[in-house]
Coordinates of C-alpha atoms and ligand atoms in Angstrom, one line a residue:
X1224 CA -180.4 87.5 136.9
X1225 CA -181.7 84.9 134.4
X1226 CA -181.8 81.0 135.2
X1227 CA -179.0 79.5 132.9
X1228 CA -180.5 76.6 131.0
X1229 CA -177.8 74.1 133.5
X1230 CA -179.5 75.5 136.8
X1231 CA -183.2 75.1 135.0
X1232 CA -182.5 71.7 133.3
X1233 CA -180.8 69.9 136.7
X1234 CA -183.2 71.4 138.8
X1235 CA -186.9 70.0 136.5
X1236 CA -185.6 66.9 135.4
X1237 CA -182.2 65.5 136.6
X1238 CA -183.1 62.3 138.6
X1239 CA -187.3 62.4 137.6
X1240 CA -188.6 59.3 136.6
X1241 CA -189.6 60.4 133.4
X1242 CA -186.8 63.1 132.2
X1243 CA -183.4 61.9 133.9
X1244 CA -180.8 61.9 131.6
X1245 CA -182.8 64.6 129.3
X1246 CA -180.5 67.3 130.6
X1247 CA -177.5 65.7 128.9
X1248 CA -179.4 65.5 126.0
X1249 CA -180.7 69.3 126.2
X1250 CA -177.4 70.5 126.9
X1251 CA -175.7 68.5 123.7
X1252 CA -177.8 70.2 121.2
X1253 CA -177.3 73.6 123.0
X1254 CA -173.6 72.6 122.4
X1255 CA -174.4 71.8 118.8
X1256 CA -176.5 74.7 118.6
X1257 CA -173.8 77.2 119.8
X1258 CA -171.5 76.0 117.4
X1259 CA -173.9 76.4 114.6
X1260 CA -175.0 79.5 115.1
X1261 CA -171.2 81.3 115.4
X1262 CA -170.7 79.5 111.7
X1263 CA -174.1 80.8 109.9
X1264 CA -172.7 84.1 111.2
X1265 CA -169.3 83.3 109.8
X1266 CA -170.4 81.8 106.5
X1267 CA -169.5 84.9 104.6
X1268 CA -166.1 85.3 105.9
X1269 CA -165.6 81.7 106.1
X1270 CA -166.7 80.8 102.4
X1271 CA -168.6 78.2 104.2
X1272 CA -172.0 79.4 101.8
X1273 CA -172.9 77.7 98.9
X1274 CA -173.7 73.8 98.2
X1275 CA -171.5 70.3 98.7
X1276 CA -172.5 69.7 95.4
X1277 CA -174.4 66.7 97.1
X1278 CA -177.9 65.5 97.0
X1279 CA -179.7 64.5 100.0
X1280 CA -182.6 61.5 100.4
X1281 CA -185.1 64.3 100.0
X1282 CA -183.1 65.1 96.4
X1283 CA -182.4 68.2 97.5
X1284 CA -178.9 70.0 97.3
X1285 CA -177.0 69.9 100.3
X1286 CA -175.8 73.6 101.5
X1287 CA -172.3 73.1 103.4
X1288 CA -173.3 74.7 106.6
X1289 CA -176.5 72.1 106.3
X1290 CA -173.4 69.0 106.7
X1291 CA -171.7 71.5 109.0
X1292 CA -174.9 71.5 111.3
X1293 CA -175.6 67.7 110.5
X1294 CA -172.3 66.6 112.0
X1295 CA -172.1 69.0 115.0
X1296 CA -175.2 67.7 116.4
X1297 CA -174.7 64.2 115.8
X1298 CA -171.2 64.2 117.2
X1299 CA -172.5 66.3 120.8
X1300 CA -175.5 63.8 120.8
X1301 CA -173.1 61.0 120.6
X1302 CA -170.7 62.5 123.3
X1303 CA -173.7 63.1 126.0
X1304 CA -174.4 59.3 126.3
X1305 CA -178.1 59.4 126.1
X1306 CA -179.0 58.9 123.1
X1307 CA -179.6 55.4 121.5
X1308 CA -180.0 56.8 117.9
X1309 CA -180.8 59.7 115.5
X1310 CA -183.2 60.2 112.6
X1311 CA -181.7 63.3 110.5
X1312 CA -183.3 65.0 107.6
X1313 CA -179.7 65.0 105.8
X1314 CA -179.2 61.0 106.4
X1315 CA -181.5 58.3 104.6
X1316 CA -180.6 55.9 107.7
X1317 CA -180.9 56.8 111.2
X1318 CA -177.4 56.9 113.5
X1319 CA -177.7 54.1 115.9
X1320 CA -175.3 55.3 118.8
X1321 CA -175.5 53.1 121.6
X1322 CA -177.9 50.8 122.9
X1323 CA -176.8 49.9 127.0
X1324 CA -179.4 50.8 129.0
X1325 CA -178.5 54.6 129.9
X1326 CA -178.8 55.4 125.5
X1327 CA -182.7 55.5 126.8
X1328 CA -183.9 58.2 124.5
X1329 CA -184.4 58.5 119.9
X1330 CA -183.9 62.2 118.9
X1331 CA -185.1 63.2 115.2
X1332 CA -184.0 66.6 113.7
X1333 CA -184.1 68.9 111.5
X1334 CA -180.2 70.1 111.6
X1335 CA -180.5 73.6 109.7
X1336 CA -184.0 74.2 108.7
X1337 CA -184.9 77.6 106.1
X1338 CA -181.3 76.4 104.4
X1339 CA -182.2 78.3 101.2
X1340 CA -182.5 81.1 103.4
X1341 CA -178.7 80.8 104.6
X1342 CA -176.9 83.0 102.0
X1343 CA -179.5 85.8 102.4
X1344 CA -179.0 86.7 106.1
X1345 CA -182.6 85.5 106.8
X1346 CA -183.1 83.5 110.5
X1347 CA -182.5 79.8 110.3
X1348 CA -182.9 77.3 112.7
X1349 CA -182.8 73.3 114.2
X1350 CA -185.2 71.2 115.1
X1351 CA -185.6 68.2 117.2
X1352 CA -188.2 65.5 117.9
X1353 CA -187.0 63.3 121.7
X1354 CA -188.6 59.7 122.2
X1355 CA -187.7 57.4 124.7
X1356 CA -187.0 53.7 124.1
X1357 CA -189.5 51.6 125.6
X1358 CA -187.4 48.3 125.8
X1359 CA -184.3 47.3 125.1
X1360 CA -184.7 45.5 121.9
X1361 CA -182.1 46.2 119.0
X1362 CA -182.7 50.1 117.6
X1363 CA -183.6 50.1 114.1
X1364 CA -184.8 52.7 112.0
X1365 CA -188.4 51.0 112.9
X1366 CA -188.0 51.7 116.6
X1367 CA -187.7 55.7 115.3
X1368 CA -191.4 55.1 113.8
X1369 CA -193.2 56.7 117.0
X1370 CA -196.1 58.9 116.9
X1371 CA -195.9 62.3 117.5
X1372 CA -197.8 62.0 121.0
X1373 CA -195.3 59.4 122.5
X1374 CA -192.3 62.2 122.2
X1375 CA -191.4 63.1 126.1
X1376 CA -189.5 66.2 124.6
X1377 CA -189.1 68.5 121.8
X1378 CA -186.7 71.2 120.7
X1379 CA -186.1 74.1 118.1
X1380 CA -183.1 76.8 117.9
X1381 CA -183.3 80.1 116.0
X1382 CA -180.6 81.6 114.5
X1383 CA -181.5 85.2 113.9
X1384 CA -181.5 88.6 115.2
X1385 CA -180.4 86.9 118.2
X1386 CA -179.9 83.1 119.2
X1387 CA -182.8 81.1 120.8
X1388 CA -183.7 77.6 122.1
X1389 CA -187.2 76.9 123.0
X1390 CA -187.5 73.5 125.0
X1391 CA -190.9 72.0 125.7
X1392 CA -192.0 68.8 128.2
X1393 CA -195.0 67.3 129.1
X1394 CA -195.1 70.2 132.0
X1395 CA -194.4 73.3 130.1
X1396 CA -192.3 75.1 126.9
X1397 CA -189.7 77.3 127.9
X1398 CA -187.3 80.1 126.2
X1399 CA -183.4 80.2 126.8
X1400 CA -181.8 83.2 124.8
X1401 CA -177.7 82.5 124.1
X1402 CA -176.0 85.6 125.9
X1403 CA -173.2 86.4 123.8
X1404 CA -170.9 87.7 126.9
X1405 CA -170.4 84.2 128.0
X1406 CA -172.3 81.6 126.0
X1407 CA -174.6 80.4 128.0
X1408 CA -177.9 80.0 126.9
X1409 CA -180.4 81.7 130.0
X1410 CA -184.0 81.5 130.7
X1411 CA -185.4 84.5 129.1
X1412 CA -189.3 83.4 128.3
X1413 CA -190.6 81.6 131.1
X1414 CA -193.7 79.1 130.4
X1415 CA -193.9 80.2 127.1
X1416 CA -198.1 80.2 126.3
X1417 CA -199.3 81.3 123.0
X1418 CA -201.3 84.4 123.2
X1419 CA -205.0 84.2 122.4
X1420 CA -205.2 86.7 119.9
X1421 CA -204.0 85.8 116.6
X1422 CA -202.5 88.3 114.7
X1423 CA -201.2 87.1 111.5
X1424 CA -201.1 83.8 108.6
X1425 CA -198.2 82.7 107.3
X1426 CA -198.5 80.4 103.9
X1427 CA -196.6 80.7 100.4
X1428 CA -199.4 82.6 98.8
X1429 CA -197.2 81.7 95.5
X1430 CA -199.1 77.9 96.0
X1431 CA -202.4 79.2 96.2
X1432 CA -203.7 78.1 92.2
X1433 CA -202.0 74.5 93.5
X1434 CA -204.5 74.1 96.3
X1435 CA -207.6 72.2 96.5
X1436 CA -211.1 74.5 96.7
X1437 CA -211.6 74.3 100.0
X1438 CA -208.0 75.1 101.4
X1439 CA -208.5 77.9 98.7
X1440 CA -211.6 79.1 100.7
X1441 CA -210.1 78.9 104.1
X1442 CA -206.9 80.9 102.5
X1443 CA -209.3 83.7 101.4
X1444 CA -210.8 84.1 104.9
X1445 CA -207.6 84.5 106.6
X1446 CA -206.5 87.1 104.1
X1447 CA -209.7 89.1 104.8
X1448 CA -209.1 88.8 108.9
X1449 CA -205.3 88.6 109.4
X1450 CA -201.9 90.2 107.7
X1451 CA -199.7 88.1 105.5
X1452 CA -195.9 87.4 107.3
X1453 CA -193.9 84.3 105.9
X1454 CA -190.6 84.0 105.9
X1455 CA -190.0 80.9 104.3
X1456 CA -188.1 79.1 107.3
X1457 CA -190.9 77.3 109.1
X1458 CA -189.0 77.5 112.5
X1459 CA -188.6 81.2 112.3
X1460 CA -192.6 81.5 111.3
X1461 CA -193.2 79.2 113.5
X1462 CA -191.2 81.0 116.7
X1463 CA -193.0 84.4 115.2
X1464 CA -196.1 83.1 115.6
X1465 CA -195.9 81.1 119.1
X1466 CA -194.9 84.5 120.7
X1467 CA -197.1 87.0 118.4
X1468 CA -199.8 84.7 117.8
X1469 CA -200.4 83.2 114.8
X1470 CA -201.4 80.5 112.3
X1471 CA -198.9 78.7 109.7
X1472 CA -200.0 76.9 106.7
X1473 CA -198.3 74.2 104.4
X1474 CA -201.1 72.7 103.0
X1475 CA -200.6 69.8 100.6
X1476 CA -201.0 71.2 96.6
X1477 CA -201.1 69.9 93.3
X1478 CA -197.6 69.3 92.8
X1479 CA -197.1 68.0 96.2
X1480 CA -200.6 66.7 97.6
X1481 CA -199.1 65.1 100.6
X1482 CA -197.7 68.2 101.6
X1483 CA -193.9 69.4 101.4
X1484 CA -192.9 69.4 105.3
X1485 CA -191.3 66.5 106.8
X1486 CA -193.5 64.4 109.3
X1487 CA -191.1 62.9 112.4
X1488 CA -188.3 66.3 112.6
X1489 CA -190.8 69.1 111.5
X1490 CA -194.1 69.0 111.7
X1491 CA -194.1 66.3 115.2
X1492 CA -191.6 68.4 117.2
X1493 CA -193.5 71.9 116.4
X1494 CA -197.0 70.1 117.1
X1495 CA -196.2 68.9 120.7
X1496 CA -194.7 72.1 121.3
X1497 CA -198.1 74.0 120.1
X1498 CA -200.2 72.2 122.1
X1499 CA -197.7 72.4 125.3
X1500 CA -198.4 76.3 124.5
X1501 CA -201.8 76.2 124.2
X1502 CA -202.4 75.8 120.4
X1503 CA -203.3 73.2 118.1
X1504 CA -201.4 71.3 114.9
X1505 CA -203.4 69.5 111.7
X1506 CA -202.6 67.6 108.5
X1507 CA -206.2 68.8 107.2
X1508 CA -207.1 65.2 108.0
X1509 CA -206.1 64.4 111.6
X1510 CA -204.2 65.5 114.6
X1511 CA -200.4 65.6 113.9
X1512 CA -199.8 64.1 116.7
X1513 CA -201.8 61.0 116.0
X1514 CA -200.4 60.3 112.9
X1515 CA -198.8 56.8 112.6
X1516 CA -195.6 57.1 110.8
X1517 CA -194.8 55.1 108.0
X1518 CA -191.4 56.2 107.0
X1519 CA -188.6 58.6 108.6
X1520 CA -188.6 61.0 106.0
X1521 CA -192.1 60.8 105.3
X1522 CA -193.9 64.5 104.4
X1523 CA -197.4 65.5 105.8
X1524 CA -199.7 69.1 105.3
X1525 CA -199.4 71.1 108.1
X1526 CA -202.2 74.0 109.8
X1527 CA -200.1 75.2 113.1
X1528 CA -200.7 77.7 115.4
X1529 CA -203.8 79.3 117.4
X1530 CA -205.8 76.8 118.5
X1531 CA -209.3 78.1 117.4
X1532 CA -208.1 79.7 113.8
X1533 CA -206.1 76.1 113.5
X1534 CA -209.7 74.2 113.9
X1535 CA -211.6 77.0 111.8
X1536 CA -209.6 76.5 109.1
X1537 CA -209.4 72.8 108.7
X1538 CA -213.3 73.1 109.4
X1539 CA -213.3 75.3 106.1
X1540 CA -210.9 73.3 104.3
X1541 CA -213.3 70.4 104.6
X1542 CA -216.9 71.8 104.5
X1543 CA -216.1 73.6 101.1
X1544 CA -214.2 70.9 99.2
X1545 CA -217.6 68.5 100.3
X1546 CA -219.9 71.3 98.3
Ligands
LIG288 P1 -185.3 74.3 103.2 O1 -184.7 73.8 104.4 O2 -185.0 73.4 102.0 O3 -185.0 75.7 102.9 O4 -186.9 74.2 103.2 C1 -187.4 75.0 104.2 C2 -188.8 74.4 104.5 O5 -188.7 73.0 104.7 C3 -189.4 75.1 105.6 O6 -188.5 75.6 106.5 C4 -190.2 76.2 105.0 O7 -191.4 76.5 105.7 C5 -190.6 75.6 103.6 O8 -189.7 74.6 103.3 C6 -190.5 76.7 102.6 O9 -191.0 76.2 101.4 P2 -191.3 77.1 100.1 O10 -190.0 77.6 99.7 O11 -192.0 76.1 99.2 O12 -192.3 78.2 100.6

């Protein structure tokens, strides 16, 4: 029988030094994550599809299921005590929670990412970015500027074919599949690793004429090695790729030369969790990991995936646009 994530998450962390109290926080987004995923199914039936009508700080529209998602999570991570505040891609200002000395750790997220994929039956997903307060000075949205290395924990769900959380620490990136007997979420991938050979890219070839020459060149020589798969929600690409093997691209273009993906609750979370599995995340530049944010809602390129076509590429990208 299958660990449930309660037996795996008491057991690794509950009373460490470095991850007590990251159980409750775990277990509040599976809660939130549960939730979510019965109402994308739902949507339809519920007449929960469409937009608020709304625009959010990144001026885009706000789906209803992407408020439905916003609120779910921010009310279970309020509830599990742990959590000081919350960066969220739907709120200009970060939630400040609570700041007594158990509210030790800052979570970032992504509440529904691939939303434009909701109304089309395509698999969506969350993501989260977990800090830990280093003092217990008053939490501002300053004290969520943390790079991406200094996370102790991050997080993504996909809601598709079936529901998924993948969890990664310091010590390892794990798999819990949502078992829809009893809905509990049970250790189904074990020390998740991504494999060595890489078998696909995934990019919006529809950018292509937007990029620079030597992203261009690097593009050309993944088309001639690998086959194209994008599915235009980066935490289903990305999930595809850290089990298949894989490379992701969001390079910044023309109309958006820094890149279109959000820096602290996409492209940080998804980096730690590459390199816990083995492979590698880039802006083009630098190391995602290393970048030192400026902003919460801040965008940056983004090269993820195999660690070896990851540093190929970014080698291309900046040999060619020197000639
Ligand atoms: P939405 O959440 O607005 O659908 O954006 C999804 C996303 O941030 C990311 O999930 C995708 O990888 C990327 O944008 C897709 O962007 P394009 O539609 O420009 O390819």
């Amino acid at each position: 029988m299958f660990q449930t994530l309660a037996e795996f998450s008491t057991s690794s962390w509950k009373g460490s030094e470095e991850y007590d109290g990251l159980e409750a926080v775990v277990s509040a987004i599976a809660e939130g994550a549960t939730l979510i995923q019965a109402k994308v199914r739902a949507a339809v039936l519920d007449n929960a599809v469409g937009t608020t009508g709304e625009t959010n700080v990144q001026g885009e529209i706000v789906q209803i299921l992407d408020t439905f998602s916003s609120k779910a999570l921010v009310n279970a991570l309020s509830q599990c005590r742990r959590v000081a505040a919350i960066g969220d891609e739907e709120e200009e200002q970060s939630t400040v929670i609570g700041d007594s000395p158990t509210h030790q750790y800052l979570v970032q997220m992504d509440p529904l990412d691939g939303s434009s994929n909701i109304d089309v039956a395509v698999s969506i997903g969350s993501i989260f970015g977990i800090w830990k307060r280093e003092d217990s000075a008053k939490v501002t949205d300053a004290t969520l500027l943390k790079k991406g290395r200094e996370q102790v924990a991050a997080v993504y769900t996909v809601y598709g074919s079936c529901t998924m959380m993948v969890v990664a620490t310091r010590e390892s990136v794990q798999g819990f599949t949502l078992d829809p007997t009893d809905g509990i979420f049970r250790l189904t991938n074990p020390d998740m690793r991504i494999p060595a050979k890489n078998s696909c890219y995934s990019i919006n070839e529809g950018n292509f004429k937007g990029l620079d020459v030597g992203t261009q060149k690097a593009v050309e020589e993944l088309r001639n090695t690998y086959s194209l798969r994008y599915v235009g929600s980066l935490v289903a690409d990305f999930h595809r790729n850290l089990l298949k093997g894989g490379i992701f691209l969001y390079p910044g273009t023309e109309k958006s030369p820094g890149g279109k993906l959000r820096l602290m609750y996409e492209a940080n979370p998804l980096a730690f969790i590459a390199e816990q599995a083995g492979g590698a995340a880039s802006s083009g530049k630098e190391r995602i990991l290393d970048i030192q944010p400026q902003k919460l809602h801040q965008r940056t390129p983004l090269i993820i995936g195999n660690k070896d076509v990851v540093e190929r590429t970014v080698t291309i990208m900046n040999d060619a646009s020197m000639t």
